Short mmCIF file of C-alpha atoms in Angstrom, two decimals:
data_model
loop_
_atom_site.label_atom_id
_atom_site.label_comp_id
_atom_site.label_asym_id
_atom_site.label_seq_id
_atom_site.Cartn_x
_atom_site.Cartn_y
_atom_site.Cartn_z
CA MET A 1 137.89 133.51 127.76
CA ARG A 2 135.01 132.22 129.85
CA ALA A 3 135.27 128.95 131.71
CA PHE A 4 133.89 125.88 130.01
CA ILE A 5 133.52 122.16 130.56
CA PHE A 6 135.72 120.10 128.27
CA GLN A 7 134.43 116.80 126.96
CA ARG A 8 136.01 114.35 124.59
CA ALA A 9 133.69 112.61 122.14
CA THR A 10 134.61 109.01 121.66
CA ASP A 11 132.16 108.21 118.87
CA PRO A 12 129.80 110.14 116.58
CA SER A 13 126.62 109.29 118.44
CA ALA A 14 128.09 110.47 121.74
CA ALA A 15 129.20 113.67 120.03
CA VAL A 16 125.83 114.57 118.53
CA GLN A 17 124.03 113.65 121.74
CA ALA A 18 126.28 115.95 123.76
CA LEU A 19 125.80 118.73 121.21
CA ALA A 20 122.03 118.35 121.17
CA ALA A 21 121.77 118.20 124.97
CA ALA A 22 121.72 121.92 125.65
CA ALA A 23 119.90 122.91 122.49
CA SER A 24 117.42 125.73 122.83
CA ALA A 25 114.83 126.42 120.19
CA ASN A 26 115.28 130.13 120.79
CA SER A 27 118.98 130.46 120.18
CA PRO A 28 120.83 130.09 116.88
CA LEU A 29 123.40 127.34 116.47
CA THR A 30 126.30 129.76 116.77
CA GLU A 31 125.05 130.75 120.24
CA ALA A 32 124.47 127.18 121.41
CA ALA A 33 125.86 126.44 124.87
CA VAL A 34 127.59 123.31 123.62
CA GLN A 35 129.99 123.71 120.70
CA PRO A 36 132.10 121.15 118.85
CA LEU A 37 135.87 121.68 118.92
CA ALA A 38 137.79 120.51 115.84
CA GLY A 39 140.84 122.53 114.75
CA GLY A 40 139.82 125.36 117.06
CA THR A 41 141.25 128.05 114.81
CA THR A 42 137.95 129.96 114.63
CA LEU A 43 136.30 128.87 117.86
CA LEU A 44 139.15 129.55 120.29
CA ASP A 45 139.92 132.84 118.57
CA LEU A 46 136.32 133.98 118.98
CA MET A 47 136.15 132.66 122.56
CA LYS A 48 139.20 134.77 123.44
CA LEU A 49 137.39 137.76 121.93
CA ASP A 50 134.27 136.88 123.97
CA VAL A 51 132.26 136.72 120.74
CA MET A 52 131.52 133.03 121.33
CA ARG A 53 130.76 131.91 124.87
CA PRO A 54 130.06 128.17 124.98
CA ALA A 55 129.62 126.56 128.40
CA THR A 56 130.82 123.22 127.09
CA LEU A 57 133.25 122.17 124.38
CA VAL A 58 132.96 118.73 122.83
CA ASP A 59 136.30 117.71 121.34
CA ILE A 60 135.41 115.81 118.17
CA ASN A 61 139.00 115.19 117.07
CA PRO A 62 138.86 111.59 118.36
CA LEU A 63 136.39 110.95 115.51
CA ALA A 64 139.11 111.69 112.97
CA GLY A 65 139.78 107.99 112.48
CA ASN A 66 136.51 107.67 110.57
CA TRP A 67 135.93 111.26 109.54
CA SER A 68 139.20 112.33 107.93
CA THR A 69 139.12 110.20 104.81
CA ILE A 70 140.35 111.50 101.46
CA ASP A 71 138.90 108.93 99.09
CA PHE A 72 139.07 109.16 95.28
CA ASP A 73 137.57 106.09 93.63
CA GLY A 74 138.57 107.03 90.10
CA GLY A 75 135.40 108.99 89.38
CA ASN A 76 134.20 110.61 92.58
CA LEU A 77 135.74 112.22 95.63
CA LYS A 78 134.77 111.91 99.28
CA LEU A 79 136.37 114.16 101.88
CA GLY A 80 135.88 113.61 105.60
CA ALA A 81 134.96 116.73 107.57
CA LEU A 82 137.87 116.21 109.97
CA ALA A 83 140.47 115.99 107.20
CA ARG A 84 142.96 118.82 107.70
CA MET A 85 143.25 121.55 105.10
CA SER A 86 146.96 120.90 104.52
CA ASP A 87 146.48 117.17 103.96
CA VAL A 88 143.75 117.68 101.38
CA ALA A 89 145.65 120.49 99.63
CA ALA A 90 148.71 118.24 99.26
CA HIS A 91 146.85 115.10 98.20
CA PRO A 92 148.09 114.06 94.71
CA GLN A 93 144.70 112.95 93.39
CA VAL A 94 142.95 116.04 94.71
CA ARG A 95 145.57 118.22 93.02
CA GLN A 96 145.27 116.33 89.75
CA HIS A 97 141.53 115.85 89.44
CA TYR A 98 140.20 118.76 91.54
CA PRO A 99 142.74 121.60 91.34
CA VAL A 100 140.10 124.13 92.43
CA ILE A 101 139.86 122.31 95.77
CA ALA A 102 143.63 122.07 96.24
CA ASP A 103 144.09 125.75 95.25
CA SER A 104 141.33 127.03 97.51
CA LEU A 105 142.88 125.27 100.50
CA ARG A 106 146.51 126.03 99.65
CA LEU A 107 145.80 129.75 99.22
CA ALA A 108 143.98 130.04 102.55
CA ALA A 109 145.36 130.91 105.98
CA SER A 110 148.92 129.92 106.95
CA PRO A 111 150.71 126.55 106.97
CA GLN A 112 150.23 126.28 110.73
CA LEU A 113 146.50 127.01 110.54
CA ARG A 114 146.07 124.64 107.59
CA ASN A 115 147.66 121.88 109.67
CA MET A 116 145.07 122.47 112.39
CA ALA A 117 141.87 123.52 110.63
CA THR A 118 139.45 120.88 109.38
CA LEU A 119 137.29 120.98 106.25
CA GLY A 120 134.10 120.98 108.32
CA GLY A 121 135.24 123.86 110.47
CA ASN A 122 136.52 125.66 107.40
CA VAL A 123 133.13 125.85 105.71
CA LEU A 124 131.55 126.97 109.01
CA GLN A 125 134.12 129.65 109.83
CA ARG A 126 132.64 132.96 110.95
CA THR A 127 132.94 136.30 109.24
CA ARG A 128 135.97 138.55 109.70
CA CYS A 129 133.76 141.66 109.97
CA SER A 130 135.67 143.78 112.48
CA TYR A 131 132.43 145.00 114.07
CA PHE A 132 131.34 141.40 114.63
CA ARG A 133 134.72 140.46 116.12
CA ASP A 134 134.91 143.46 118.47
CA VAL A 135 132.30 143.19 121.22
CA SER A 136 132.81 146.83 122.20
CA TYR A 137 130.59 147.68 119.23
CA SER A 138 127.07 147.19 120.53
CA ALA A 139 125.46 147.23 117.08
CA CYS A 140 125.86 143.86 115.41
CA ASN A 141 122.79 141.97 114.25
CA LYS A 142 124.84 138.80 114.04
CA ARG A 143 125.86 138.97 117.71
CA HIS A 144 122.75 140.66 119.04
CA PRO A 145 119.74 140.37 116.72
CA GLY A 146 117.98 143.69 116.39
CA SER A 147 120.93 145.76 117.65
CA GLY A 148 121.77 147.23 114.24
CA CYS A 149 124.82 147.01 112.00
CA ALA A 150 127.87 149.15 112.69
CA ALA A 151 129.39 148.19 109.34
CA MET A 152 126.55 149.60 107.29
CA GLU A 153 127.76 153.20 107.71
CA GLY A 154 131.15 152.26 109.15
CA PHE A 155 134.40 151.32 107.45
CA ASN A 156 133.16 148.65 105.09
CA ARG A 157 135.98 148.20 102.59
CA THR A 158 136.11 144.42 103.11
CA HIS A 159 132.36 143.90 103.26
CA ALA A 160 130.04 142.16 100.85
CA VAL A 161 128.37 143.52 97.74
CA LEU A 162 126.28 140.42 96.98
CA GLY A 163 123.72 138.65 99.16
CA THR A 164 123.52 141.53 101.60
CA SER A 165 120.46 142.73 103.47
CA ASP A 166 119.62 145.84 105.43
CA GLN A 167 120.56 143.83 108.52
CA CYS A 168 124.06 142.60 107.65
CA ILE A 169 126.79 143.06 105.03
CA ALA A 170 129.41 140.78 106.61
CA THR A 171 131.48 138.84 104.09
CA TYR A 172 131.70 135.06 104.15
CA PRO A 173 135.48 134.70 104.54
CA GLY A 174 136.27 131.17 103.35
CA ASP A 175 137.73 129.84 100.10
CA PHE A 176 137.11 126.08 100.10
CA ALA A 177 133.32 126.52 100.19
CA GLN A 178 133.43 128.27 96.82
CA ALA A 179 135.16 125.23 95.33
CA LEU A 180 132.46 122.98 96.77
CA MET A 181 129.77 125.26 95.33
CA ALA A 182 131.31 125.24 91.88
CA LEU A 183 131.57 121.45 91.88
CA ASP A 184 127.97 120.88 93.01
CA ALA A 185 129.23 119.09 96.10
CA THR A 186 126.99 117.21 98.49
CA VAL A 187 127.38 117.66 102.23
CA GLU A 188 126.82 114.82 104.65
CA ILE A 189 125.36 115.70 108.04
CA THR A 190 125.38 113.41 111.04
CA ALA A 191 122.72 113.84 113.73
CA LYS A 192 121.08 111.78 116.45
CA SER A 193 118.45 110.69 113.97
CA GLY A 194 121.07 109.41 111.55
CA VAL A 195 123.03 110.56 108.54
CA ARG A 196 121.52 112.74 105.83
CA THR A 197 122.89 114.45 102.75
CA MET A 198 121.94 117.59 100.89
CA PRO A 199 123.42 119.88 98.26
CA PHE A 200 126.25 121.90 99.77
CA ALA A 201 124.71 124.97 98.15
CA GLU A 202 121.84 124.70 100.65
CA LEU A 203 124.04 124.69 103.76
CA HIS A 204 124.61 128.42 104.18
CA LYS A 205 121.86 130.98 104.65
CA ALA A 206 122.11 134.57 103.46
CA PRO A 207 121.59 137.08 106.29
CA GLY A 208 118.17 138.36 105.25
CA ARG A 209 116.33 139.36 108.42
CA SER A 210 118.21 136.86 110.61
CA PRO A 211 121.99 137.36 110.22
CA GLU A 212 122.54 135.35 113.42
CA ILE A 213 121.45 132.23 111.52
CA GLU A 214 124.32 131.30 109.21
CA THR A 215 123.47 127.74 108.17
CA VAL A 216 120.57 125.30 108.14
CA LEU A 217 122.33 123.15 110.74
CA ALA A 218 120.49 122.53 113.99
CA PRO A 219 122.16 121.95 117.36
CA GLY A 220 123.25 118.33 117.49
CA GLU A 221 124.06 118.19 113.79
CA LEU A 222 127.63 117.82 112.61
CA VAL A 223 129.03 118.19 109.13
CA SER A 224 130.73 114.82 108.61
CA ALA A 225 131.75 114.64 104.93
CA PHE A 226 131.65 116.18 101.47
CA THR A 227 131.25 114.30 98.21
CA ILE A 228 131.85 115.45 94.65
CA ALA A 229 130.56 113.58 91.63
CA GLY A 230 132.82 113.36 88.61
CA ARG A 231 136.31 114.72 88.01
CA TRP A 232 137.02 118.40 87.41
CA PRO A 233 140.61 118.62 86.16
CA ARG A 234 139.87 121.90 84.35
CA SER A 235 139.20 123.94 87.47
CA LEU A 236 141.02 126.54 89.52
CA TYR A 237 140.70 129.07 92.31
CA LEU A 238 141.85 132.63 91.73
CA LYS A 239 142.17 134.85 94.80
CA ALA A 240 142.85 138.60 94.88
CA ARG A 241 143.89 140.04 98.24
CA ASP A 242 145.78 142.86 99.92
CA ARG A 243 148.84 140.68 100.52
CA GLN A 244 150.34 137.99 98.32
CA SER A 245 149.97 135.33 100.99
CA TYR A 246 148.16 134.66 104.27
CA GLU A 247 145.22 136.98 103.73
CA PHE A 248 141.49 136.72 103.17
CA ALA A 249 140.09 137.32 99.70
CA LEU A 250 138.95 140.73 98.58
CA ALA A 251 137.52 138.93 95.57
CA SER A 252 137.96 135.37 94.44
CA ALA A 253 136.50 132.95 91.96
CA ALA A 254 136.23 129.19 91.89
CA VAL A 255 135.85 128.13 88.28
CA ALA A 256 135.28 124.69 86.78
CA LEU A 257 134.89 124.06 83.07
CA ASP A 258 134.08 121.06 80.93
CA VAL A 259 135.48 121.96 77.51
CA GLN A 260 135.14 119.64 74.53
CA ASP A 261 136.61 120.54 71.14
CA GLY A 262 137.02 124.12 72.28
CA VAL A 263 133.39 124.47 73.32
CA VAL A 264 132.26 124.91 76.93
CA ARG A 265 129.79 122.11 77.68
CA ASP A 266 129.46 123.03 81.35
CA GLY A 267 130.85 126.00 83.23
CA ARG A 268 130.66 126.72 86.95
CA ILE A 269 131.52 129.92 88.79
CA ALA A 270 131.38 130.64 92.53
CA LEU A 271 132.52 133.89 94.12
CA GLY A 272 134.35 134.52 97.38
CA GLY A 273 135.30 137.66 99.28
CA VAL A 274 132.39 139.63 97.83
CA ALA A 275 129.27 137.93 99.19
CA THR A 276 127.66 137.15 102.52
CA VAL A 277 127.62 133.43 101.72
CA PRO A 278 129.45 131.21 99.22
CA TRP A 279 128.01 132.64 96.00
CA ARG A 280 127.22 130.66 92.86
CA VAL A 281 126.51 132.76 89.75
CA ARG A 282 124.31 130.67 87.47
CA GLU A 283 123.29 133.77 85.52
CA ALA A 284 126.88 133.97 84.32
CA GLU A 285 127.25 130.22 83.83
CA VAL A 286 124.39 129.93 81.34
CA MET A 287 126.15 132.43 79.09
CA LEU A 288 129.09 130.05 78.73
CA LYS A 289 127.14 126.97 77.69
CA ASP A 290 127.98 125.67 74.22
CA GLN A 291 130.15 128.72 73.53
CA ARG A 292 133.81 129.17 72.72
CA LEU A 293 135.35 131.03 75.63
CA ASP A 294 137.18 134.17 74.55
CA GLU A 295 138.04 137.44 76.24
CA ALA A 296 134.77 139.11 75.26
CA LEU A 297 132.60 136.27 76.54
CA ALA A 298 134.59 136.08 79.79
CA ALA A 299 134.02 139.80 80.30
CA ARG A 300 130.28 139.51 79.62
CA ALA A 301 129.99 136.60 82.05
CA ALA A 302 131.89 138.61 84.66
CA ASP A 303 129.49 141.52 84.21
CA ALA A 304 126.55 139.18 84.68
CA ALA A 305 128.10 137.73 87.83
CA PHE A 306 127.98 141.14 89.49
CA SER A 307 124.74 142.43 88.01
CA ALA A 308 123.02 142.29 91.40
CA ALA A 309 125.90 143.87 93.34
CA VAL A 310 125.07 146.59 95.87
CA PRO A 311 128.12 148.58 96.99
CA ARG A 312 128.52 150.55 100.21
CA ARG A 313 130.72 153.58 100.78
CA ASN A 314 134.13 151.84 100.84
CA ASN A 315 133.69 148.62 98.88
CA ALA A 316 132.54 149.62 95.39
CA PHE A 317 136.02 148.68 94.12
CA LYS A 318 135.16 145.04 94.76
CA ILE A 319 132.76 145.04 91.83
CA ASP A 320 135.44 145.96 89.29
CA LEU A 321 138.00 143.78 91.02
CA GLY A 322 135.60 140.85 91.19
CA LYS A 323 134.71 141.12 87.51
CA ARG A 324 138.38 141.05 86.56
CA VAL A 325 138.97 138.05 88.81
CA VAL A 326 136.09 136.16 87.19
CA ALA A 327 137.17 137.03 83.65
CA ARG A 328 140.78 136.06 84.33
CA ALA A 329 139.82 132.85 86.12
CA LEU A 330 137.63 131.78 83.20
CA GLN A 331 140.37 132.43 80.66
CA GLN A 332 143.01 130.71 82.76
CA ALA A 333 140.76 127.68 83.21
CA ALA A 334 139.98 127.52 79.49
CA THR A 335 143.67 127.45 78.59
CA MET A 336 145.11 125.44 81.48
CA GLU A 337 147.02 122.30 80.65
CA ILE A 338 145.25 119.21 81.86
CA ARG A 339 147.37 116.37 83.16
CA ALA A 340 146.21 113.10 81.67
CA MET B 1 154.50 145.25 141.01
CA SER B 2 156.53 147.40 138.73
CA ASP B 3 159.33 146.18 136.52
CA THR B 4 161.29 149.30 137.43
CA ASN B 5 161.28 148.69 141.19
CA GLY B 6 164.22 147.02 142.86
CA SER B 7 166.98 145.15 141.14
CA PRO B 8 166.04 141.71 139.87
CA SER B 9 169.69 140.74 139.52
CA THR B 10 170.45 141.27 143.21
CA SER B 11 167.12 140.43 144.82
CA GLY B 12 166.70 137.18 142.93
CA PHE B 13 163.12 138.28 142.38
CA ASN B 14 162.25 139.02 138.80
CA ARG B 15 159.09 139.32 136.80
CA ARG B 16 159.34 135.88 135.23
CA ASN B 17 159.82 134.09 138.59
CA PHE B 18 157.02 136.10 140.13
CA MET B 19 154.66 135.21 137.30
CA ALA B 20 155.53 131.53 137.54
CA ALA B 21 155.04 131.49 141.30
CA ALA B 22 151.72 133.30 141.03
CA ALA B 23 150.53 130.86 138.40
CA GLY B 24 151.56 127.93 140.55
CA SER B 25 149.82 129.18 143.68
CA ALA B 26 146.57 129.65 141.79
CA VAL B 27 146.27 125.94 141.11
CA ALA B 28 143.84 124.14 143.37
CA ALA B 29 144.68 120.90 145.08
CA PRO B 30 144.68 117.99 142.65
CA LEU B 31 142.07 116.22 144.80
CA THR B 32 139.41 118.59 143.55
CA ALA B 33 140.51 118.40 139.97
CA ARG B 34 138.35 116.96 137.27
CA ALA B 35 139.77 114.38 134.95
CA ALA B 36 139.85 115.86 131.47
CA ASP B 37 138.34 112.79 129.92
CA ALA B 38 135.55 112.31 132.45
CA PRO B 39 132.58 110.40 131.08
CA MET B 40 130.40 112.73 129.08
CA ASP B 41 127.23 112.01 131.06
CA LEU B 42 128.81 113.56 134.16
CA ALA B 43 129.47 116.82 132.40
CA GLN B 44 126.38 118.69 133.48
CA THR B 45 127.28 118.23 137.13
CA GLN B 46 130.85 119.45 136.71
CA ASP B 47 132.02 122.86 137.70
CA PRO B 48 133.91 124.55 134.84
CA SER B 49 135.86 126.66 137.32
CA LEU B 50 137.65 123.57 138.68
CA PRO B 51 141.05 122.72 137.24
CA VAL B 52 141.67 119.59 135.21
CA ASP B 53 144.48 117.05 135.29
CA VAL B 54 146.35 116.73 132.05
CA THR B 55 149.63 115.16 131.01
CA LEU B 56 151.57 116.80 128.23
CA ARG B 57 154.43 115.17 126.34
CA VAL B 58 156.95 117.96 125.84
CA ASN B 59 160.33 117.43 124.21
CA GLY B 60 160.23 113.74 125.05
CA GLN B 61 159.19 114.12 128.67
CA SER B 62 155.83 113.55 130.35
CA LYS B 63 154.61 116.59 132.24
CA PRO B 64 151.61 116.12 134.54
CA LEU B 65 149.78 119.38 135.16
CA THR B 66 146.68 120.56 136.98
CA ILE B 67 145.37 123.48 134.98
CA ASP B 68 142.32 125.50 134.06
CA ALA B 69 140.65 123.94 131.02
CA ARG B 70 141.08 127.27 129.22
CA THR B 71 144.86 126.96 129.27
CA THR B 72 146.39 126.87 125.81
CA VAL B 73 149.47 124.82 125.02
CA LEU B 74 151.33 128.13 124.78
CA ASP B 75 150.36 129.19 128.31
CA ALA B 76 151.01 125.70 129.65
CA LEU B 77 154.51 125.81 128.20
CA ARG B 78 155.34 129.34 129.30
CA GLU B 79 153.57 129.74 132.62
CA HIS B 80 153.36 126.20 133.98
CA LEU B 81 156.43 124.49 132.55
CA GLY B 82 158.82 127.43 132.44
CA LEU B 83 159.51 126.87 128.75
CA THR B 84 159.47 130.49 127.68
CA GLY B 85 161.09 129.98 124.29
CA SER B 86 157.71 129.84 122.56
CA LYS B 87 156.55 133.43 122.39
CA LYS B 88 153.16 135.04 122.81
CA GLY B 89 152.70 137.59 120.07
CA CYS B 90 149.10 138.14 119.05
CA ASP B 91 147.58 135.22 121.03
CA HIS B 92 145.05 134.85 118.17
CA GLY B 93 146.82 132.62 115.68
CA GLN B 94 147.87 135.44 113.39
CA CYS B 95 151.58 136.03 113.99
CA GLY B 96 153.19 132.59 114.33
CA ALA B 97 155.45 133.52 117.27
CA CYS B 98 154.04 130.61 119.30
CA THR B 99 154.63 127.95 116.63
CA VAL B 100 155.50 124.50 117.98
CA LEU B 101 155.41 121.03 116.47
CA ILE B 102 152.69 118.64 117.60
CA GLU B 103 153.24 115.11 116.33
CA GLY B 104 155.80 116.66 114.00
CA ARG B 105 153.36 119.14 112.43
CA ARG B 106 153.67 122.87 112.93
CA VAL B 107 150.74 124.48 114.70
CA VAL B 108 150.05 127.69 116.59
CA SER B 109 150.10 126.78 120.27
CA CYS B 110 147.99 129.81 121.24
CA LEU B 111 144.92 128.28 119.56
CA THR B 112 145.55 124.76 120.84
CA LEU B 113 144.02 123.78 124.15
CA ALA B 114 146.34 121.88 126.44
CA VAL B 115 143.53 119.46 127.39
CA ALA B 116 143.11 118.64 123.70
CA ALA B 117 146.85 118.07 123.20
CA GLN B 118 147.27 115.36 125.82
CA ASP B 119 149.46 112.41 124.97
CA LYS B 120 150.67 114.07 121.79
CA GLU B 121 154.36 114.75 121.26
CA ILE B 122 155.00 118.48 121.53
CA THR B 123 158.34 119.83 120.34
CA THR B 124 159.36 123.35 121.30
CA ILE B 125 162.42 125.43 120.46
CA GLU B 126 163.97 124.13 123.70
CA GLY B 127 163.77 120.58 122.35
CA LEU B 128 165.41 121.25 119.01
CA SER B 129 169.10 121.08 119.91
CA SER B 130 170.71 117.79 120.83
CA GLY B 131 173.66 117.15 123.11
CA GLY B 132 174.61 120.81 123.25
CA ASN B 133 174.69 121.12 119.47
CA LEU B 134 172.39 123.60 117.83
CA HIS B 135 169.93 122.28 115.28
CA PRO B 136 171.08 123.12 111.73
CA MET B 137 168.21 125.61 111.43
CA GLN B 138 169.26 127.39 114.61
CA GLN B 139 172.85 127.54 113.39
CA ALA B 140 171.71 128.85 109.99
CA PHE B 141 169.65 131.64 111.60
CA ILE B 142 172.79 132.78 113.45
CA GLU B 143 175.06 132.54 110.44
CA GLN B 144 172.62 134.32 108.13
CA ASP B 145 171.80 137.03 110.68
CA ALA B 146 168.14 136.06 110.29
CA PHE B 147 166.79 138.15 113.18
CA GLN B 148 167.10 141.50 114.87
CA CYS B 149 165.00 141.70 118.04
CA GLY B 150 164.58 137.92 118.13
CA TYR B 151 161.04 137.82 119.41
CA CYS B 152 159.60 135.98 116.41
CA THR B 153 162.70 133.78 116.03
CA PRO B 154 161.68 130.65 117.99
CA GLY B 155 158.45 130.52 115.99
CA GLN B 156 160.31 131.20 112.75
CA ILE B 157 162.76 128.38 113.45
CA MET B 158 160.09 125.84 114.41
CA SER B 159 158.09 126.79 111.34
CA ALA B 160 161.21 126.62 109.15
CA VAL B 161 162.07 123.11 110.34
CA ALA B 162 158.56 121.98 109.41
CA CYS B 163 158.71 123.88 106.12
CA VAL B 164 161.78 121.85 105.14
CA ASN B 165 160.31 118.57 106.35
CA GLU B 166 157.13 119.22 104.34
CA GLY B 167 159.20 119.65 101.19
CA HIS B 168 158.31 123.33 100.81
CA ALA B 169 161.82 124.77 100.84
CA GLY B 170 162.69 124.05 97.23
CA SER B 171 162.83 127.65 96.02
CA ASP B 172 162.86 131.18 97.41
CA GLU B 173 159.29 131.57 96.23
CA ASP B 174 158.19 128.40 98.03
CA ILE B 175 159.98 129.41 101.22
CA ARG B 176 158.35 132.84 101.22
CA GLU B 177 154.91 131.32 100.64
CA TYR B 178 155.27 128.55 103.20
CA MET B 179 156.84 130.81 105.83
CA SER B 180 154.09 133.43 105.47
CA GLY B 181 152.48 132.35 108.74
CA ASN B 182 155.37 133.83 110.70
CA ILE B 183 155.44 137.60 110.90
CA CYS B 184 158.73 139.44 111.54
CA ARG B 185 158.23 143.09 112.38
CA CYS B 186 161.97 143.74 112.07
CA ALA B 187 161.53 142.53 108.48
CA ALA B 188 164.44 140.10 108.54
CA TYR B 189 162.68 138.18 105.79
CA PRO B 190 165.49 138.07 103.18
CA ASN B 191 167.88 136.62 105.76
CA ILE B 192 165.25 134.18 107.01
CA VAL B 193 164.86 132.87 103.47
CA ALA B 194 168.66 132.54 103.25
CA ALA B 195 168.78 130.65 106.54
CA VAL B 196 166.07 128.20 105.47
CA LYS B 197 167.93 127.61 102.20
CA GLN B 198 171.18 127.01 104.05
CA ALA B 199 169.73 124.54 106.53
CA ALA B 200 167.42 122.66 104.19
CA PRO B 201 169.97 120.29 102.62
CA GLN B 202 171.53 119.52 106.03
CA ILE B 203 168.12 118.67 107.50
CA GLN B 204 167.11 116.56 104.52
CA LYS B 205 170.46 114.75 104.63
CA GLY B 206 170.35 114.20 108.37
#
């Protein structure tokens, strides 16, 4: 790990000022010389691997007093970006009214990591692409724009089939972000200029021609909260992986349904483990509207969800697996018992 | 130096002492150290190669240290404080061998910076027993034969204590799920589950 200067942020404005200080218009946020430190479970890992090389760390954990709220007002949910995964996963009202959020957090990482990792860091975690994580591979467009992609013709079993480009096929590894996508969450961003909000779905950027740019965040901007309108008791997160626990998704689905009298009024589906960014599949959702959900409809929606999939040599299995995950998640959500 | 040269038992010079001495001699004089919580506007003039002064609270005691800012809690414990119970397995937060409690919550100490853990109560495997009596979880690991090589055991035990305190030791299934962050390459898993089950009621009672 390279040497760095350690700073402790005492308030949000000091934090965003420190983060904006060394901003360069030419470098992407992930390469910025000043990086925020929250749980550290991604950042310190990647610093040890020499993938991330910040000159300064700004410890934002002292902001947790204001930024770790878990607030359910009876109709809407607000989650502070410094809330820890384990605390949100265990929160009774989150479990009752937003099971897809609780599931996505509970099924991620390990108990130790969930105690450390924050929601904000979770949605910004970097890909697990082994060619990205190993700096001895010179070809990685994410690390070195224009250098190529070792995964493209390499061992790409865990790589993405949706949202890929000819520059990058690295999978977005998280789970919680899919829940936020499915629930049409809003993300709150704090910057020097003030606080702004935008749809969470607009936070991440697909690789396209610039895989080094992963989000719309600029240096000096911090994710500070997430809000979800309405309750989603009929929702769940289904995750298929190589091991039963403590493993990233090969294919996962966050599903939320509003079912009245057996008819789907609103259905939401977001995919994980198969795409380069948290992946909402509206083309599948529209098929559910005002329909009775049965096995055949679930299968057709699953097919639609993967209609744009582009497999590589080792990951074609993710298309079949992903379809089955979507179909099963929809059927489980349709029949799940809702606690009053 | 080679581990096969000489006889550590007769020379009084072994690898662990050598490593500790080397680590100690590398620390610069405290006069040149930066304070870890220096005002942020001074940061650009600071030299990241200079050590920082930190005070860790470990097993109920305050431990002032002058260390490189890169030092993790794990390395601070093992190399600077001589508390070698917490083990370095993967050093990337994947294996759980370095698990300690910070403010009562289990974390991986290899991904926790010491400078960021100041003034927080750190509990290691060395701080678990009291008055010469093993903690019920330690006793249960012995009685259930819950280890072979023992390398993952301190992390397993710290994680298991937290697992019980979190209320996640209610069933075999729960224990397996909530102990999944601790890898045992000897595969002592069935006996680890048995040990957690044995100790859980004693911990909850006590």
